PDB file of C-alpha atoms in Angstrom:
ATOM      1  CA  MET A1275      -2.259 -25.472  20.615  1.00  0.00           C
ATOM      2  CA  ILE A1276      -0.688 -22.345  18.458  1.00  0.00           C
ATOM      3  CA  TYR A1277       2.402 -20.507  20.041  1.00  0.00           C
ATOM      4  CA  PHE A1278       2.119 -16.716  18.965  1.00  0.00           C
ATOM      5  CA  LEU A1279       5.167 -15.157  19.005  1.00  0.00           C
ATOM      6  CA  THR A1280       4.988 -11.758  20.651  1.00  0.00           C
ATOM      7  CA  GLY A1281       5.257  -9.929  23.916  1.00  0.00           C
ATOM      8  CA  ASN A1282       2.481  -7.559  23.011  1.00  0.00           C
ATOM      9  CA  LYS A1283      -0.555  -8.529  25.549  1.00  0.00           C
ATOM     10  CA  GLY A1284      -2.985  -6.355  23.444  1.00  0.00           C
ATOM     11  CA  LYS A1285      -2.183  -8.269  20.141  1.00  0.00           C
ATOM     12  CA  LEU A1286      -2.050 -11.420  22.328  1.00  0.00           C
ATOM     13  CA  TYR A1287      -5.607 -10.581  23.731  1.00  0.00           C
ATOM     14  CA  GLU A1288      -6.832  -9.887  20.084  1.00  0.00           C
ATOM     15  CA  ALA A1289      -5.776 -13.384  18.792  1.00  0.00           C
ATOM     16  CA  THR A1290      -7.061 -15.243  21.855  1.00  0.00           C
ATOM     17  CA  GLU A1291     -10.609 -13.463  21.409  1.00  0.00           C
ATOM     18  CA  ILE A1292     -10.319 -14.731  17.691  1.00  0.00           C
ATOM     19  CA  LEU A1293      -8.840 -17.991  17.771  1.00  0.00           C
ATOM     20  CA  GLY A1294      -9.302 -19.613  21.104  1.00  0.00           C
ATOM     21  CA  ALA A1295      -6.391 -21.469  22.254  1.00  0.00           C
ATOM     22  CA  VAL A1296      -3.333 -19.125  21.517  1.00  0.00           C
ATOM     23  CA  GLN A1297      -0.236 -19.120  23.882  1.00  0.00           C
ATOM     24  CA  GLU A1298       2.009 -16.442  24.113  1.00  0.00           C
ATOM     25  CA  LEU A1299       5.841 -17.500  23.352  1.00  0.00           C
ATOM     26  CA  ASP A1300       7.790 -14.416  23.967  1.00  0.00           C
ATOM     27  CA  ILE A1301      11.243 -15.621  22.734  1.00  0.00           C
ATOM     28  CA  ASP A1302      13.869 -12.233  21.970  1.00  0.00           C
ATOM     29  CA  LEU A1303      14.072 -12.929  18.111  1.00  0.00           C
ATOM     30  CA  PRO A1304      16.601 -11.559  15.684  1.00  0.00           C
ATOM     31  CA  GLU A1305      14.263  -8.941  13.475  1.00  0.00           C
ATOM     32  CA  ILE A1306      15.754  -8.811   9.849  1.00  0.00           C
ATOM     33  CA  GLN A1307      14.921  -5.625   8.074  1.00  0.00           C
ATOM     34  CA  ASP A1308      13.632  -6.292   4.772  1.00  0.00           C
ATOM     35  CA  LEU A1309      10.796  -4.421   2.751  1.00  0.00           C
ATOM     36  CA  ASP A1310       9.163  -7.673   2.339  1.00  0.00           C
ATOM     37  CA  PRO A1311       6.907  -8.618   5.350  1.00  0.00           C
ATOM     38  CA  HIS A1312       6.700 -12.363   4.268  1.00  0.00           C
ATOM     39  CA  GLU A1313      10.496 -12.170   4.495  1.00  0.00           C
ATOM     40  CA  VAL A1314      10.571 -10.801   7.848  1.00  0.00           C
ATOM     41  CA  ILE A1315       7.982 -13.437   8.879  1.00  0.00           C
ATOM     42  CA  LYS A1316      10.057 -16.537   7.612  1.00  0.00           C
ATOM     43  CA  ALA A1317      12.917 -15.420   9.539  1.00  0.00           C
ATOM     44  CA  LYS A1318      11.134 -15.322  12.893  1.00  0.00           C
ATOM     45  CA  LEU A1319       9.372 -18.722  12.201  1.00  0.00           C
ATOM     46  CA  LYS A1320      12.581 -20.349  11.229  1.00  0.00           C
ATOM     47  CA  GLU A1321      14.706 -18.986  14.338  1.00  0.00           C
ATOM     48  CA  ALA A1322      11.668 -19.643  16.520  1.00  0.00           C
ATOM     49  CA  GLN A1323      11.639 -23.387  15.218  1.00  0.00           C
ATOM     50  CA  GLN A1324      15.485 -23.551  16.568  1.00  0.00           C
ATOM     51  CA  HIS A1325      14.497 -22.813  20.136  1.00  0.00           C
ATOM     52  CA  HIS A1326      10.397 -24.547  20.484  1.00  0.00           C
ATOM     53  CA  GLN A1327       8.675 -27.191  18.915  1.00  0.00           C
ATOM     54  CA  GLY A1328       5.006 -26.722  17.595  1.00  0.00           C
ATOM     55  CA  GLU A1329       2.727 -24.709  15.852  1.00  0.00           C
ATOM     56  CA  PHE A1330       4.042 -21.097  15.362  1.00  0.00           C
ATOM     57  CA  MET A1331       2.201 -17.719  14.502  1.00  0.00           C
ATOM     58  CA  VAL A1332       3.820 -14.571  14.138  1.00  0.00           C
ATOM     59  CA  GLU A1333       2.697 -11.017  12.802  1.00  0.00           C
ATOM     60  CA  ASP A1334       4.024  -8.237  10.884  1.00  0.00           C
ATOM     61  CA  THR A1335       2.305  -4.735  10.749  1.00  0.00           C
ATOM     62  CA  SER A1336       3.356  -2.371   8.420  1.00  0.00           C
ATOM     63  CA  LEU A1337       2.128   1.278   7.742  1.00  0.00           C
ATOM     64  CA  SER A1338       2.933   2.658   4.271  1.00  0.00           C
ATOM     65  CA  LEU A1339       2.232   5.882   2.903  1.00  0.00           C
ATOM     66  CA  GLU A1340       1.589   6.861  -0.478  1.00  0.00           C
ATOM     67  CA  ALA A1341       3.606  10.159  -0.349  1.00  0.00           C
ATOM     68  CA  ILE A1342       6.695   8.488   0.392  1.00  0.00           C
ATOM     69  CA  ARG A1343       6.261   5.759  -2.081  1.00  0.00           C
ATOM     70  CA  GLY A1344       5.097   3.121   0.426  1.00  0.00           C
ATOM     71  CA  LEU A1345       7.486   3.638   3.266  1.00  0.00           C
ATOM     72  CA  PRO A1346       8.007   3.479   6.106  1.00  0.00           C
ATOM     73  CA  GLY A1347       5.987   0.231   5.676  1.00  0.00           C
ATOM     74  CA  THR A1348       7.748  -3.091   7.315  1.00  0.00           C
ATOM     75  CA  LEU A1349      10.332   0.024   8.901  1.00  0.00           C
ATOM     76  CA  ILE A1350       7.383   1.546  10.676  1.00  0.00           C
ATOM     77  CA  LYS A1351       8.972   0.844  14.147  1.00  0.00           C
ATOM     78  CA  TRP A1352      12.203   2.519  13.381  1.00  0.00           C
ATOM     79  CA  PHE A1353      10.198   5.430  11.869  1.00  0.00           C
ATOM     80  CA  LEU A1354       8.185   5.838  14.845  1.00  0.00           C
ATOM     81  CA  LYS A1355      11.688   5.788  16.742  1.00  0.00           C
ATOM     82  CA  SER A1356      13.304   8.326  15.303  1.00  0.00           C
ATOM     83  CA  ILE A1357      10.659  10.927  13.842  1.00  0.00           C
ATOM     84  CA  GLY A1358       7.636   9.731  15.909  1.00  0.00           C
ATOM     85  CA  THR A1359       3.848  10.095  14.780  1.00  0.00           C
ATOM     86  CA  GLU A1360       4.075  13.842  14.325  1.00  0.00           C
ATOM     87  CA  GLY A1361       6.981  13.504  12.099  1.00  0.00           C
ATOM     88  CA  ILE A1362       5.194  10.575  10.218  1.00  0.00           C
ATOM     89  CA  PHE A1363       2.393  13.011   9.752  1.00  0.00           C
ATOM     90  CA  LYS A1364       4.702  15.876   8.567  1.00  0.00           C
ATOM     91  CA  LEU A1365       5.990  13.475   5.685  1.00  0.00           C
ATOM     92  CA  ALA A1366       2.676  13.268   4.520  1.00  0.00           C
ATOM     93  CA  ASP A1367       1.737  16.703   5.195  1.00  0.00           C
ATOM     94  CA  ASN A1368       5.134  17.643   3.149  1.00  0.00           C
ATOM     95  CA  GLU A1369       3.761  16.502   0.068  1.00  0.00           C
ATOM     96  CA  LYS A1370      -0.024  17.271   0.665  1.00  0.00           C
ATOM     97  CA  ASN A1371      -0.675  13.491  -0.049  1.00  0.00           C
ATOM     98  CA  TYR A1372      -2.375  11.488   3.273  1.00  0.00           C
ATOM     99  CA  LYS A1373      -2.927   8.390   1.644  1.00  0.00           C
ATOM    100  CA  ALA A1374      -1.979   5.343   3.773  1.00  0.00           C
ATOM    101  CA  ASN A1375      -2.835   1.608   4.220  1.00  0.00           C
ATOM    102  CA  ALA A1376      -2.289  -0.530   7.215  1.00  0.00           C
ATOM    103  CA  LEU A1377      -1.223  -3.938   6.629  1.00  0.00           C
ATOM    104  CA  CYS A1378      -0.957  -7.252   8.906  1.00  0.00           C
ATOM    105  CA  VAL A1379       0.796 -10.090   7.513  1.00  0.00           C
ATOM    106  CA  ILE A1380       0.470 -13.172   9.796  1.00  0.00           C
ATOM    107  CA  GLY A1381       2.573 -16.042   8.985  1.00  0.00           C
ATOM    108  CA  TYR A1382       1.474 -19.366  10.579  1.00  0.00           C
ATOM    109  CA  SER A1383       3.937 -22.334  10.822  1.00  0.00           C
ATOM    110  CA  ASP A1384       2.152 -25.743  10.761  1.00  0.00           C
ATOM    111  CA  LYS A1385       2.974 -29.039  12.729  1.00  0.00           C
ATOM    112  CA  SER A1386       5.146 -30.097   9.182  1.00  0.00           C
ATOM    113  CA  GLY A1387       7.258 -26.491   9.214  1.00  0.00           C
ATOM    114  CA  LYS A1388       5.330 -25.143   6.558  1.00  0.00           C
ATOM    115  CA  THR A1389       4.431 -21.602   6.447  1.00  0.00           C
ATOM    116  CA  HIS A1390       1.039 -19.996   5.460  1.00  0.00           C
ATOM    117  CA  PHE A1391       0.352 -16.285   4.955  1.00  0.00           C
ATOM    118  CA  PHE A1392      -2.575 -14.515   5.684  1.00  0.00           C
ATOM    119  CA  GLU A1393      -3.226 -11.002   5.302  1.00  0.00           C
ATOM    120  CA  GLY A1394      -5.382  -8.167   6.161  1.00  0.00           C
ATOM    121  CA  ARG A1395      -5.136  -4.499   4.837  1.00  0.00           C
ATOM    122  CA  VAL A1396      -7.027  -1.425   5.757  1.00  0.00           C
ATOM    123  CA  GLU A1397      -6.833   1.764   3.599  1.00  0.00           C
ATOM    124  CA  GLY A1398      -6.791   5.364   5.309  1.00  0.00           C
ATOM    125  CA  THR A1399      -5.456   8.465   5.772  1.00  0.00           C
ATOM    126  CA  ILE A1400      -3.049  10.038   7.661  1.00  0.00           C
ATOM    127  CA  VAL A1401      -4.040  12.928  10.041  1.00  0.00           C
ATOM    128  CA  SER A1402      -2.264  15.253  12.778  1.00  0.00           C
ATOM    129  CA  PRO A1403      -2.188  12.814  15.826  1.00  0.00           C
ATOM    130  CA  ARG A1404      -5.117  12.903  17.824  1.00  0.00           C
ATOM    131  CA  GLY A1405      -6.272  10.350  20.822  1.00  0.00           C
ATOM    132  CA  ASP A1406      -4.953   9.128  23.980  1.00  0.00           C
ATOM    133  CA  SER A1407      -3.191   6.008  22.953  1.00  0.00           C
ATOM    134  CA  ASN A1408       0.511   5.862  22.596  1.00  0.00           C
ATOM    135  CA  PHE A1409       0.333   2.388  21.068  1.00  0.00           C
ATOM    136  CA  GLY A1410       2.300   2.693  17.658  1.00  0.00           C
ATOM    137  CA  TRP A1411       0.937   4.956  15.070  1.00  0.00           C
ATOM    138  CA  ASP A1412      -2.480   4.443  15.649  1.00  0.00           C
ATOM    139  CA  PRO A1413      -3.059   8.675  16.481  1.00  0.00           C
ATOM    140  CA  ILE A1414      -2.377   9.140  13.180  1.00  0.00           C
ATOM    141  CA  PHE A1415      -4.311   6.843  11.031  1.00  0.00           C
ATOM    142  CA  VAL A1416      -8.087   7.223  10.148  1.00  0.00           C
ATOM    143  CA  PRO A1417      -9.344   3.932   8.257  1.00  0.00           C
ATOM    144  CA  THR A1418     -11.498   4.900   5.267  1.00  0.00           C
ATOM    145  CA  GLY A1419     -15.237   5.346   6.341  1.00  0.00           C
ATOM    146  CA  HIS A1420     -14.365   6.453   9.678  1.00  0.00           C
ATOM    147  CA  SER A1421     -13.917   9.468  11.472  1.00  0.00           C
ATOM    148  CA  LYS A1422     -11.851   8.471  14.053  1.00  0.00           C
ATOM    149  CA  THR A1423      -8.235   7.718  14.557  1.00  0.00           C
ATOM    150  CA  TYR A1424      -7.583   4.094  15.984  1.00  0.00           C
ATOM    151  CA  ALA A1425      -6.144   5.908  19.132  1.00  0.00           C
ATOM    152  CA  GLU A1426      -9.819   7.610  19.154  1.00  0.00           C
ATOM    153  CA  MET A1427     -11.363   4.465  19.007  1.00  0.00           C
ATOM    154  CA  GLY A1428     -12.094   2.314  21.769  1.00  0.00           C
ATOM    155  CA  ASN A1429     -10.467  -1.344  21.731  1.00  0.00           C
ATOM    156  CA  SER A1430     -13.738  -3.208  20.673  1.00  0.00           C
ATOM    157  CA  GLU A1431     -14.351  -0.517  18.046  1.00  0.00           C
ATOM    158  CA  LYS A1432     -10.679  -0.626  16.724  1.00  0.00           C
ATOM    159  CA  ASN A1433     -10.644  -4.474  16.801  1.00  0.00           C
ATOM    160  CA  GLN A1434     -13.904  -4.998  14.584  1.00  0.00           C
ATOM    161  CA  ILE A1435     -12.193  -3.237  11.402  1.00  0.00           C
ATOM    162  CA  SER A1436      -8.478  -3.768  12.006  1.00  0.00           C
ATOM    163  CA  HIS A1437      -5.969  -4.839   9.820  1.00  0.00           C
ATOM    164  CA  ARG A1438      -5.242  -7.523  12.277  1.00  0.00           C
ATOM    165  CA  ARG A1439      -8.216  -8.702  12.809  1.00  0.00           C
ATOM    166  CA  MET A1440      -9.130  -9.087   9.076  1.00  0.00           C
ATOM    167  CA  ALA A1441      -5.937 -11.310   9.038  1.00  0.00           C
ATOM    168  CA  LEU A1442      -6.839 -13.126  12.119  1.00  0.00           C
ATOM    169  CA  ASP A1443     -10.298 -13.869  10.615  1.00  0.00           C
ATOM    170  CA  LYS A1444      -8.664 -15.533   7.774  1.00  0.00           C
ATOM    171  CA  LEU A1445      -6.092 -17.429   9.770  1.00  0.00           C
ATOM    172  CA  LYS A1446      -9.163 -18.880  11.829  1.00  0.00           C
ATOM    173  CA  LYS A1447     -10.999 -19.711   8.663  1.00  0.00           C
ATOM    174  CA  TYR A1448      -7.982 -21.516   7.481  1.00  0.00           C
ATOM    175  CA  LEU A1449      -7.761 -23.655  10.641  1.00  0.00           C
ATOM    176  CA  ASP A1450     -11.439 -24.329  10.921  1.00  0.00           C
ATOM    177  CA  ASN A1451     -11.346 -25.979   7.648  1.00  0.00           C
ATOM    178  CA  ILE A1452      -8.073 -28.133   7.954  1.00  0.00           C
ATOM    179  CA  GLU A1453      -9.448 -29.519  11.387  1.00  0.00           C
ATOM    180  CA  ILE A1454     -12.373 -31.397   9.830  1.00  0.00           C
TER     181      ILE A1454
END
């Protein structure tokens, strides 16, 4: 059994769909601020191991804009709280550079406590907010090769191409190979 450190039911559902037996572990963990998602994840996993035993997974999602040298990156939560999706769009629009990438890094801590990382990255474009979703930055991100924002896509469509899906697929492949 893998414990997924999240309070987000959507993330839990997606992980369960791909990995199977995953149990939510909603522990209020301090989140360090660092531009490196691996450091954020390592700190969360270390803290979780102080409270519970077992195999853990945690994910960190970043949105990086080329226009502002990769920010907000891991700090996306704070950018959303302070300037919102419209403000993030305006940052890209001010520079007339709309290139962005979405990154999901999953950290998996095995039974021995060793951490493994799995990444999924989707290149895309920042647009003026569109769509009905209030989930994070979904209304402003259009993946390359698509015409809709994540917010305009249904969950099944988004979950087939998302950065989280890519990272979860890599974790599943790893888990399938070690259980042979």
